[in-house]
Coordinates of C-alpha atoms in Angstrom, one line a residue:
X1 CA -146.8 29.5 100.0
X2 CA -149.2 27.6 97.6
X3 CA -147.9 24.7 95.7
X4 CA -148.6 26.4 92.3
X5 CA -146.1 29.6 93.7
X6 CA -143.3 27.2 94.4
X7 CA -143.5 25.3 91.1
X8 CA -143.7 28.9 89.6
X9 CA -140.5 29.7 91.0
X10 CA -139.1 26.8 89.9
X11 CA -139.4 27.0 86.2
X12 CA -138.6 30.6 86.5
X13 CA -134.8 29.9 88.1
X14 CA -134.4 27.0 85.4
X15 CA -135.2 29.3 82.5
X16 CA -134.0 32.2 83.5
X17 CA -130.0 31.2 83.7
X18 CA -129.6 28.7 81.3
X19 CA -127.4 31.8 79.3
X20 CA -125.4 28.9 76.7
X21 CA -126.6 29.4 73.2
X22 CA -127.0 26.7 71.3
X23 CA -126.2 28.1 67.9
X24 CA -122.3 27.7 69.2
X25 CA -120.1 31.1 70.6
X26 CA -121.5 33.1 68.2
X27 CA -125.0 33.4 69.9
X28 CA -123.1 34.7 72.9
X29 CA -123.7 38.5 72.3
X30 CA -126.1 40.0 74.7
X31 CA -125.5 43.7 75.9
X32 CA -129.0 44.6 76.2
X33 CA -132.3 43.3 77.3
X34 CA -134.5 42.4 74.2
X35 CA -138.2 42.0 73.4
X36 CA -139.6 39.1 71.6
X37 CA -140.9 41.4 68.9
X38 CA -139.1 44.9 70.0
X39 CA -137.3 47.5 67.9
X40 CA -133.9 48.8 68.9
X41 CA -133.6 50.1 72.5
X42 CA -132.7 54.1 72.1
X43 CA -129.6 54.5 71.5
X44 CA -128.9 56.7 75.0
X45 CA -129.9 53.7 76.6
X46 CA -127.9 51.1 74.5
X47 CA -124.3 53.4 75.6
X48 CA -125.2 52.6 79.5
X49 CA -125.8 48.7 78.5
X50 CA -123.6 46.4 78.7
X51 CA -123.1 42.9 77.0
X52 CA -121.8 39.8 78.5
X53 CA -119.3 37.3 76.4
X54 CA -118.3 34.6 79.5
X55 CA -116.0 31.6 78.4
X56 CA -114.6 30.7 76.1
X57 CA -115.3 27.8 72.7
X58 CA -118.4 25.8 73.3
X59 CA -119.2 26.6 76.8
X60 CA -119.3 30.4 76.4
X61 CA -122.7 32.0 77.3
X62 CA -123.8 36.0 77.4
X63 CA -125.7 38.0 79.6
X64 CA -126.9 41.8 80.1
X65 CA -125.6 44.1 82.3
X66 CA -126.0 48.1 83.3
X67 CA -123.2 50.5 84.0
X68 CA -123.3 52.6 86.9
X69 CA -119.3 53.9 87.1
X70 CA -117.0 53.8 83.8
X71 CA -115.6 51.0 85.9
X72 CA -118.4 48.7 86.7
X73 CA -120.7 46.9 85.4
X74 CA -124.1 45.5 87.3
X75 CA -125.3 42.1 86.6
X76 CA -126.6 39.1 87.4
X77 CA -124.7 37.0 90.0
X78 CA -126.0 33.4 87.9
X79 CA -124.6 34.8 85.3
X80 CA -120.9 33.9 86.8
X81 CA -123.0 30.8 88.8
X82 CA -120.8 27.1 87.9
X83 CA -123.8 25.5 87.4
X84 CA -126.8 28.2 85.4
X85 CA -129.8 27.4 87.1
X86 CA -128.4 26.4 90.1
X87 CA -127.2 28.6 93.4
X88 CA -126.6 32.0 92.6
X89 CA -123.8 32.5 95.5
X90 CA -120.2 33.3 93.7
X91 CA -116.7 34.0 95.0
X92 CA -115.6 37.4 94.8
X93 CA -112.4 38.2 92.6
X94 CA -111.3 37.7 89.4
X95 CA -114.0 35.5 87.5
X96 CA -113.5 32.2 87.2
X97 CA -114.1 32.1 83.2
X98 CA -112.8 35.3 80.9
X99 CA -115.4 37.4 80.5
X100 CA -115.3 40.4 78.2
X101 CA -117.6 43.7 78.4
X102 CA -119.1 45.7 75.3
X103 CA -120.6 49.0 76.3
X104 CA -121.9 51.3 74.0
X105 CA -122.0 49.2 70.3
X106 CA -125.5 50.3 68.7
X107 CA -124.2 47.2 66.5
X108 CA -122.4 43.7 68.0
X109 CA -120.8 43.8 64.5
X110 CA -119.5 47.4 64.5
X111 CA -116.5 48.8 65.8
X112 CA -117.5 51.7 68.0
X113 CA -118.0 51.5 71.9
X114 CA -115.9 50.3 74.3
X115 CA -114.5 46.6 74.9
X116 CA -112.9 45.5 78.2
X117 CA -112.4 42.0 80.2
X118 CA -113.9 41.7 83.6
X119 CA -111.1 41.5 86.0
X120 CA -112.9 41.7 89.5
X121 CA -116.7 40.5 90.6
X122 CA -118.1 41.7 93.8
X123 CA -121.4 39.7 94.5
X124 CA -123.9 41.6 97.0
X125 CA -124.6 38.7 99.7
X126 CA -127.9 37.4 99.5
X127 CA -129.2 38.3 96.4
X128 CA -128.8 37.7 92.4
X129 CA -126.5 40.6 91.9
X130 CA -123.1 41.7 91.2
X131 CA -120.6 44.4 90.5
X132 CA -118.3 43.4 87.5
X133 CA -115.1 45.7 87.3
X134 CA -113.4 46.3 83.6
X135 CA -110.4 46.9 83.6
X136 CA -110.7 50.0 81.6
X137 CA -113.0 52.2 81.9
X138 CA -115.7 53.1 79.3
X139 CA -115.0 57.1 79.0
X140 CA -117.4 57.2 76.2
X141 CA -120.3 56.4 78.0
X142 CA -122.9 57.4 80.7
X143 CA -123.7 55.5 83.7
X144 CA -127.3 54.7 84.5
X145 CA -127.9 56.4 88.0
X146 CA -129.3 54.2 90.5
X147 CA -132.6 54.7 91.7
X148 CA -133.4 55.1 95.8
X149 CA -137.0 54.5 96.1
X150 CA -138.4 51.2 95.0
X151 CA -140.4 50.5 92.2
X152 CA -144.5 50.2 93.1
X153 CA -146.9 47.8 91.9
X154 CA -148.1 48.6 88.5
X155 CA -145.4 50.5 87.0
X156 CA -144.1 50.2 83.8
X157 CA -140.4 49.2 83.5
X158 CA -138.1 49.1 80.1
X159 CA -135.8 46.6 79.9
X160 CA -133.2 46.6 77.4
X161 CA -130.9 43.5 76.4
X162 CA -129.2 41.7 73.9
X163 CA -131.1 38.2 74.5
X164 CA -133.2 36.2 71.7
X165 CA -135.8 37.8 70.2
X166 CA -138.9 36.0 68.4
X167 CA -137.2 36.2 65.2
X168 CA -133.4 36.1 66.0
X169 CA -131.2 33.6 68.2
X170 CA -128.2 36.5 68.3
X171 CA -130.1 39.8 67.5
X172 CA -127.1 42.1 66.4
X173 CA -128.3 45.4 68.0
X174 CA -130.4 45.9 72.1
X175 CA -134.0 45.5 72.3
X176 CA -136.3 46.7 74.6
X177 CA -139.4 45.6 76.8
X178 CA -141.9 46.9 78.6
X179 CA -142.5 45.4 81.9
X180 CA -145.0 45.8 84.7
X181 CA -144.1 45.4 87.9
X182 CA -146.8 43.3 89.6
X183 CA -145.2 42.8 93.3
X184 CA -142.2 44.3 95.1
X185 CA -141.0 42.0 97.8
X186 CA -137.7 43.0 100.5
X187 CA -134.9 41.9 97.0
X188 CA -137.1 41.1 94.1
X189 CA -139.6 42.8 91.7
X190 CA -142.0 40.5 90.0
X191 CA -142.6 41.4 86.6
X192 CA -145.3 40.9 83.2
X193 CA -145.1 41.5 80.1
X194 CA -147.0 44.9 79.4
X195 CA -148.1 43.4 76.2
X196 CA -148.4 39.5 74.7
X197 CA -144.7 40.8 72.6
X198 CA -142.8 41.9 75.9
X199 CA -140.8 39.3 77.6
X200 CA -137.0 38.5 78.5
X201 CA -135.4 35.8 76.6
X202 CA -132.0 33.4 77.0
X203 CA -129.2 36.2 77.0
X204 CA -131.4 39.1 78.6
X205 CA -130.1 37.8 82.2
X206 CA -128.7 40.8 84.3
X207 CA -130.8 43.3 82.1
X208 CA -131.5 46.8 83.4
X209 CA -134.6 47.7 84.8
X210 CA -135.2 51.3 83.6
X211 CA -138.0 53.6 84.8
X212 CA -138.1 57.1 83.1
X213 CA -138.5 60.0 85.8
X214 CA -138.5 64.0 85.5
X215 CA -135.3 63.6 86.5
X216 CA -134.0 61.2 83.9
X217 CA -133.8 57.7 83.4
X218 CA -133.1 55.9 86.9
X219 CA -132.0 51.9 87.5
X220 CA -134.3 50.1 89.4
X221 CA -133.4 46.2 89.3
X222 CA -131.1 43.4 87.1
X223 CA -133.1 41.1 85.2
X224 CA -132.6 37.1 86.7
X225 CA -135.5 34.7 85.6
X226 CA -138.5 34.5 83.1
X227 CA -140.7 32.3 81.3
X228 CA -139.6 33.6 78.2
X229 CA -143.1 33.9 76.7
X230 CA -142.5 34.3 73.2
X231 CA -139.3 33.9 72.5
X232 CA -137.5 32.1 69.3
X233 CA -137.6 28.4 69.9
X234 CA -139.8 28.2 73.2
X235 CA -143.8 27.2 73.6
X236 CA -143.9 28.9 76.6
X237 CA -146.5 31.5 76.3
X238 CA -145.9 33.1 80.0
X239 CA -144.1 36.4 79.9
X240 CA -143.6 36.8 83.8
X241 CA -140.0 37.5 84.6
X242 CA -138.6 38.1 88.2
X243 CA -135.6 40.9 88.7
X244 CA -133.5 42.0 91.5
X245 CA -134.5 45.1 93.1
X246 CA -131.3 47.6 93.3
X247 CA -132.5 51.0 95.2
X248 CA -132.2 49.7 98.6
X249 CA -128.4 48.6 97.8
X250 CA -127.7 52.0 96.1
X251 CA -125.4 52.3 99.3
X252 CA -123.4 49.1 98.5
X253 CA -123.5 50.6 94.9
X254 CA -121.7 53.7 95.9
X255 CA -119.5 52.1 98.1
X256 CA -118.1 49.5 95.9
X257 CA -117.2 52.3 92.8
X258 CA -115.7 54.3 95.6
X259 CA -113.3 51.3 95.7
X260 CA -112.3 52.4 92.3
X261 CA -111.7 55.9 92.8
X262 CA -108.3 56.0 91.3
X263 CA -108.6 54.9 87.7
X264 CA -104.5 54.5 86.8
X265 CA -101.9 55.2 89.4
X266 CA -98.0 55.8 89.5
X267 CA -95.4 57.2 92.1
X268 CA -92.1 59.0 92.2
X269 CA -91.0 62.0 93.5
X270 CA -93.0 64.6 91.3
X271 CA -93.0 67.7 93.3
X272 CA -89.1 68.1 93.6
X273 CA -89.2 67.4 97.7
X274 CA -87.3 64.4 97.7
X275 CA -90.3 62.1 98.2
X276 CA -92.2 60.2 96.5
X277 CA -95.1 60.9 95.8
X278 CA -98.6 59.5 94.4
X279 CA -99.8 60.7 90.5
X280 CA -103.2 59.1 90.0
X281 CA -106.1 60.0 87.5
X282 CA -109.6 60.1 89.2
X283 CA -112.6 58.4 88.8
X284 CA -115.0 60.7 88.8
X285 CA -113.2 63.3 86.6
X286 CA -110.9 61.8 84.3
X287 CA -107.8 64.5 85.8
X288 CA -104.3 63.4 86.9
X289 CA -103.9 64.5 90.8
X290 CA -101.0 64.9 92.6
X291 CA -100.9 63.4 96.4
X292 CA -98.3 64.4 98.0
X293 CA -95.9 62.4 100.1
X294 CA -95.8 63.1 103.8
X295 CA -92.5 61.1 104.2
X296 CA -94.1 58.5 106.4
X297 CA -95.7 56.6 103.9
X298 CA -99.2 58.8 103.8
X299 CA -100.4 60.8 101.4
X300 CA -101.8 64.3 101.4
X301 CA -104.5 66.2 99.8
X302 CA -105.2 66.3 95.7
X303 CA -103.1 68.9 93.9
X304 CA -104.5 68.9 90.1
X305 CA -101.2 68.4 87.6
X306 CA -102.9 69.3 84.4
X307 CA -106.2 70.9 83.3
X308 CA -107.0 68.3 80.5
X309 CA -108.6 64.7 80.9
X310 CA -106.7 62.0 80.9
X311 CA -109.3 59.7 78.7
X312 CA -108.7 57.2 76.8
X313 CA -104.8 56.4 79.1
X314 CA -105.0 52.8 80.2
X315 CA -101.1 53.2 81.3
X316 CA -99.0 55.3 83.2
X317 CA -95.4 55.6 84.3
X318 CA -92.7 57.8 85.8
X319 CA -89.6 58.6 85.8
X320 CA -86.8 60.6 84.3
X321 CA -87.4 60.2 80.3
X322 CA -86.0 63.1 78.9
X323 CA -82.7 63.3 80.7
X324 CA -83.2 66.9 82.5
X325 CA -83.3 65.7 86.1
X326 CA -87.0 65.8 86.5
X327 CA -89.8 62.9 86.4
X328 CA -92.1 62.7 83.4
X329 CA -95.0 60.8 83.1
X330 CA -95.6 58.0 80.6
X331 CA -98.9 57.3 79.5
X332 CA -100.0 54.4 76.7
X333 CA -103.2 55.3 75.2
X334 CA -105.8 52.7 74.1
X335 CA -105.0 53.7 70.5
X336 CA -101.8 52.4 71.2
X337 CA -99.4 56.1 71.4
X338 CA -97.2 56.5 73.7
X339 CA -97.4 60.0 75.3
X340 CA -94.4 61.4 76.9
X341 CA -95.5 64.6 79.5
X342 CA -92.5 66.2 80.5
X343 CA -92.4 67.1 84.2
X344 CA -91.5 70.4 85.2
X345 CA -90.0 69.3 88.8
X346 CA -92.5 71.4 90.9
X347 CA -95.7 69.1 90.3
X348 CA -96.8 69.9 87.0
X349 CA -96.0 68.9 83.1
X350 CA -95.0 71.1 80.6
X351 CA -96.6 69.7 77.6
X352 CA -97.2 66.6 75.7
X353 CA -95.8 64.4 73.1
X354 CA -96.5 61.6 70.6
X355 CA -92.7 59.2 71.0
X356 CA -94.0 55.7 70.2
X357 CA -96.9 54.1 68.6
X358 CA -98.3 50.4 67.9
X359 CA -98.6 49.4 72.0
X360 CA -102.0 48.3 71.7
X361 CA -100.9 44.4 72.4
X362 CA -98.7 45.7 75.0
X363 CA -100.6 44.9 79.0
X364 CA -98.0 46.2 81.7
X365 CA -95.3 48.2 81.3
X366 CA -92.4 49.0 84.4
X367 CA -89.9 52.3 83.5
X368 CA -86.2 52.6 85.4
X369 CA -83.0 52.9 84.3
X370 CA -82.5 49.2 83.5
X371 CA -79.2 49.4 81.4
X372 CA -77.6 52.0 83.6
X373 CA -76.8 54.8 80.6
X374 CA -78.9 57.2 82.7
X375 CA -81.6 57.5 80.4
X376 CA -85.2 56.1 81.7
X377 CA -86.3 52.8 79.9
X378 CA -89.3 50.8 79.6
X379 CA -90.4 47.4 80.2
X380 CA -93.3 46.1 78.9
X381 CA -94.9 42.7 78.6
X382 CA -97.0 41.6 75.6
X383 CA -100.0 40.1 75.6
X384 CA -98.5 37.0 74.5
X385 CA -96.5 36.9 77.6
X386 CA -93.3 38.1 76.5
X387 CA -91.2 40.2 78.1
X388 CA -89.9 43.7 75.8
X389 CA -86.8 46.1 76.7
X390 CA -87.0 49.5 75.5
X391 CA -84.0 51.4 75.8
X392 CA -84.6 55.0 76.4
X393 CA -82.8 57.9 74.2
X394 CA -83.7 60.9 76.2
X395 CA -86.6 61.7 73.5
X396 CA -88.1 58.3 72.4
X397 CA -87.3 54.3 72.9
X398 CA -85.5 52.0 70.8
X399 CA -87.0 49.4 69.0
X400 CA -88.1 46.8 72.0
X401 CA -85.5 44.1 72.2
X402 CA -86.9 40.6 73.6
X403 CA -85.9 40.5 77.3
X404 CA -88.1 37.4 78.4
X405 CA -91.0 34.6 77.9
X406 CA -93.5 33.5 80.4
X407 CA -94.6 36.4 81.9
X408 CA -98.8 36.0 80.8
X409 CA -99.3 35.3 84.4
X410 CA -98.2 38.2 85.8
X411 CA -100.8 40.6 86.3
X412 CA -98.5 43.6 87.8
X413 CA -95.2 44.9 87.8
X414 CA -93.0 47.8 89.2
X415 CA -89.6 48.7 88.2
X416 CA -87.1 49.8 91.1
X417 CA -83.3 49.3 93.0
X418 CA -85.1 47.0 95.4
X419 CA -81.5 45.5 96.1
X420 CA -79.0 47.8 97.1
X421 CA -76.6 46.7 94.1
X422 CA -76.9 49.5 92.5
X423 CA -79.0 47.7 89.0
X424 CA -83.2 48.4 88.9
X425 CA -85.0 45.4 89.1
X426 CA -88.6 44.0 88.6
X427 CA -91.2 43.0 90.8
X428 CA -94.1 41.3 89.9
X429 CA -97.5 40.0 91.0
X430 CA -99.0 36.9 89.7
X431 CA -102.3 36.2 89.1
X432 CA -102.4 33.5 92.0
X433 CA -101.6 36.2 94.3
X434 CA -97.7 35.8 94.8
X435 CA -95.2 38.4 94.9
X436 CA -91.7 37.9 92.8
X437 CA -88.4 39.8 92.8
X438 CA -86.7 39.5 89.2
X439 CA -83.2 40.9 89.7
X440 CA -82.0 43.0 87.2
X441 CA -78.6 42.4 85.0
X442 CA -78.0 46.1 84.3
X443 CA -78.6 45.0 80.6
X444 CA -82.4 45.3 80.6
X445 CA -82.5 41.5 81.5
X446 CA -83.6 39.7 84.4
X447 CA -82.6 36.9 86.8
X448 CA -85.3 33.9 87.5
X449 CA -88.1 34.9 90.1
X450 CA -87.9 34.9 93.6
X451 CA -91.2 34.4 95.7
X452 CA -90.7 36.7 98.7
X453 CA -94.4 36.7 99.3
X454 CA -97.9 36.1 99.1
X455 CA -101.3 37.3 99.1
X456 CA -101.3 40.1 96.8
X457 CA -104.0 38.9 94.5
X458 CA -106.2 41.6 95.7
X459 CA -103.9 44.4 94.4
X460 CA -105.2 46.7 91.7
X461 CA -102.5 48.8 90.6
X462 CA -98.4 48.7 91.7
X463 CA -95.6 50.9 91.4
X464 CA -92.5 52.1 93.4
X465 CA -90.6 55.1 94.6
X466 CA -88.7 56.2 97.7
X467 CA -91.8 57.8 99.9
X468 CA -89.8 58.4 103.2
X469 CA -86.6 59.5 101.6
X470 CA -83.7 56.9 102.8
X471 CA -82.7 56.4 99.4
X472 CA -84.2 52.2 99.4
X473 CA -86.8 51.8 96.9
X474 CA -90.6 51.0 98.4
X475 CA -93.5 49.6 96.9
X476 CA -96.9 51.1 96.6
X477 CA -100.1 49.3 95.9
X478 CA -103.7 49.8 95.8
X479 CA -105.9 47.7 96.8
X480 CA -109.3 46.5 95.4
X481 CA -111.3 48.5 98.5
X482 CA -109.8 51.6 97.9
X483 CA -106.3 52.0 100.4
X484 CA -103.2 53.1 99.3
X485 CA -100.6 50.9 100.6
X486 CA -97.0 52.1 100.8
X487 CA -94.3 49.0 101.6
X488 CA -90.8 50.8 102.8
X489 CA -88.2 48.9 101.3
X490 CA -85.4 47.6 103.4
X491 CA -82.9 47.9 100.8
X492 CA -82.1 44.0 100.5
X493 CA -85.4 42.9 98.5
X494 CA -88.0 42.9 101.7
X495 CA -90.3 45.3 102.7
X496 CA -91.7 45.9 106.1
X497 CA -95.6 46.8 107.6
X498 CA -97.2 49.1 105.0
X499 CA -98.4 52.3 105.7
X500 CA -102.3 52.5 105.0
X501 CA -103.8 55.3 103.0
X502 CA -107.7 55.3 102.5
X503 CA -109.7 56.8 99.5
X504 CA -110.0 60.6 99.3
X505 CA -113.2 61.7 100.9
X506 CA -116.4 62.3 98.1

């Protein structure tokens, strides 16, 4: 390699993930790859683009990013580095800074699209690249589709970004650019500016790549590094850029979304067979499936509950709400309703319902008989941390009575008689991982947490119901690659070995 190449690459890493603006956290808005002088990206692509706001105060920064799955994000692995400009290798889990997503916003300003916080990174070994889960999916918008035969020297690629323009430090709206790819080596595309007003600036890290087929528009890499020719507040005059080839991961791609195949899950005995069973709403269709229990702690084939989509549900719970011996379902809506879907005991609802409104602020919510007048309540926990009692009145909640403080670093929780006295309880998962037993008082209060294990950071989604039908209340988790796990309760607090589920074949 000649000296000039190596001094090349250099300046390209350095400039390329610096992301901190330096007009303060407001420059932190990039969604989209922009050119120095470009006009707003199409809008079809500015709904598959994703922008970047990671940290928080002065050291926030912003980067670019594609959606493949209304779950997952692809960017730039720097873009989550410690140190910009430095190695590019990252832990997978929940990122070390808060980082929020905005998908589909023609305007940073406006209100439309879809905002979610980034709640699980999955960097692809060896490269610039990662997968960034939301933790709600963006129903609104389309998924780039990932491309699965490499870019060739000379074409013309369109990136599209919210990083500095010519004119603008924080450009409001996505830009585009028009690259040509000049080499493709075994992980990276080299890149130039089709014209002297094409380049990636700060912010435009983790761009898409776009080339437009007869089939459609495909993904072909992630923006990471450029000279940034052109840009507001730079002499460089270089537009090379360098980008992350993604068709020959599309298989990593696939795989990881297939990780989030359930988008919301619950469990209780919905089909009237004495076991409990799974509920959860697909990925790839937006429907509520029924998998039945097979009393051992598997779970069978998908039965479809309800023809209608379940979009927009970020929520769900089970049990017996209206007072009629059968499990309904529960389901908080982003606009903050409350949905009440009564079950019909055989594995299907039997209609739906508005009974609460105003839960946008509310993050987790755990249903159970928690005051012991038969009637199903809620527990829910605020952002703010606080704990909320909702008794149940057979067709609606009471106003939520304060049951607790302290709880903003719990990340899950699961209502159940995990005890044998007779009262439901709480268990909960904290965000370092550990697994707490919160007795209940019968009065929709708890007793202090009890640590009875650890390791659980890597649980998506929790819930409980009795699955093998020996009347003791188990646990069931899914985990962040896919499997169902089912913990059978042992009636004093403890579970034993879980039972493994995987995914539902494609």
């Amino acid at each position: 390699m000649s000296r000039r190449r190596t001094r090349t690459s250099t300046r390209l890493a350095v400039l390329g993930t610096v992301l901190a603006a330096t007009a303060g956290s407001a420059a932190i808005t990039g969604t989209q790859a922009v050119a120095v002088v470009g006009s707003a990206a199409p809008a079809a692509l500015q709904a598959s683009t994703a922008r970047l706001h990671i940290g928080e105060g002065d050291a926030t920064r912003s980067c670019s990013g594609a959606l493949v799955d209304r779950q997952w994000v692809l960017t730039a692995a720097s873009c989550f580095a410690a140190s910009p400009g430095g190695s590019v290798e990252i832990p997978a889990g929940k990122p070390a800074l808060k980082t929020m997503a905005t998908i589909g916003r023609s305007s940073l300003s406006g209100t439309g699209g879809h905002v979610s916080e980034v709640v699980e990174l999955i960097p692809s070994a060896g490269r610039d690249l990662v997968m960034a889960r939301i933790a709600a999916p963006a129903s609104g918008s389309t998924p780039f589709a990932v491309s699965a035969s490499p870019a060739g020297q000379g074409d013309t690629l369109r990136a599209v970004g919210f990083g500095r323009t010519k004119t603008e430090w924080v450009p409001d709206t996505a830009h585009a650019a028009s690259m040509t790819v000049g080499s493709v080596s075994a992980t990276e595309l080299s890149l130039t500016g089709a014209t002297a007003n094409d380049a990636l600036c700060k912010g435009d890290t983790g761009a898409p790549l776009l080339r437009e087929t007869a089939g459609g528009v495909e993904l072909q890499g992630i923006a990471t590094r450029s000279f940034q020719g052109g840009c507001l507040g730079e002499t460089e005059t270089r537009t090379g850029a360098l980008a992350t080839r993604t068709d020959d991961v599309a298989g990593w791609i696939a795989t990881t979304v297939k990780r989030s195949w359930a988008l919301l899950m619950t469990s209780v005995d919905f089909n009237g067979d004495g076991k409990g069973d799974l509920l959860a709403v697909d990925g790839d269709d937006e429907l509520l499936y029924l998998h039945p229990s097979d009393g051992q702690g598997g779970f069978g084939a998908p039965v479809k509950v309800s023809p209608g989509r379940w979009s927009g549900m970020r929520m769900l719970s089970t049990a017996d709400f209206t007072g009629d011996g059968k499990p309904d379902i529960l389901g908080t809506h982003n606009n903050g309703d409350l949905y009440l879907y009564p079950g019909n005991g055989t594995g299907g609802v039997t209609g739906s319902s508005i009974v609460g409104s105003g839960w946008s602020n509310i993050r987790l919510v755990g249903a159970g008989d928690f005051n012991g007048d038969k009637k199903a309540d809620v527990m829910a926990v605020h952002t703010n941390g606080t704990l909320y009692f909702y008794a149940g009145k057979g067709n609606g909640f009471a106003a939520g009575v304060q049951a607790g403080t302290g709880w903003q670093g719990i990340r899950l929780v699961a209502g159940g008689e995990f005890t044998g006295d007779g009262r439901i309880d709480l268990y909960g998962v904290h965000d370092n991982g550990s697994l707490n037993l919160y007795e209940g008082k019968g009065n929709g209060t708890f007793a202090t947490g009890v640590k009875t294990g650890d390791g659980w950071q890597n649980m998506r989604m929790l819930d409980s119901s009795d699955f093998n039908a020996d009347k003791k209340h188990d646990l069931i988790a899914l985990h962040v690659n896919g499997n169902v796990l089912a913990y059978p309760g042992k009636g004093n607090g403890s579970f034993g070995t879980p039972v493994i589920t995987p995914p539902p074949a494609n």
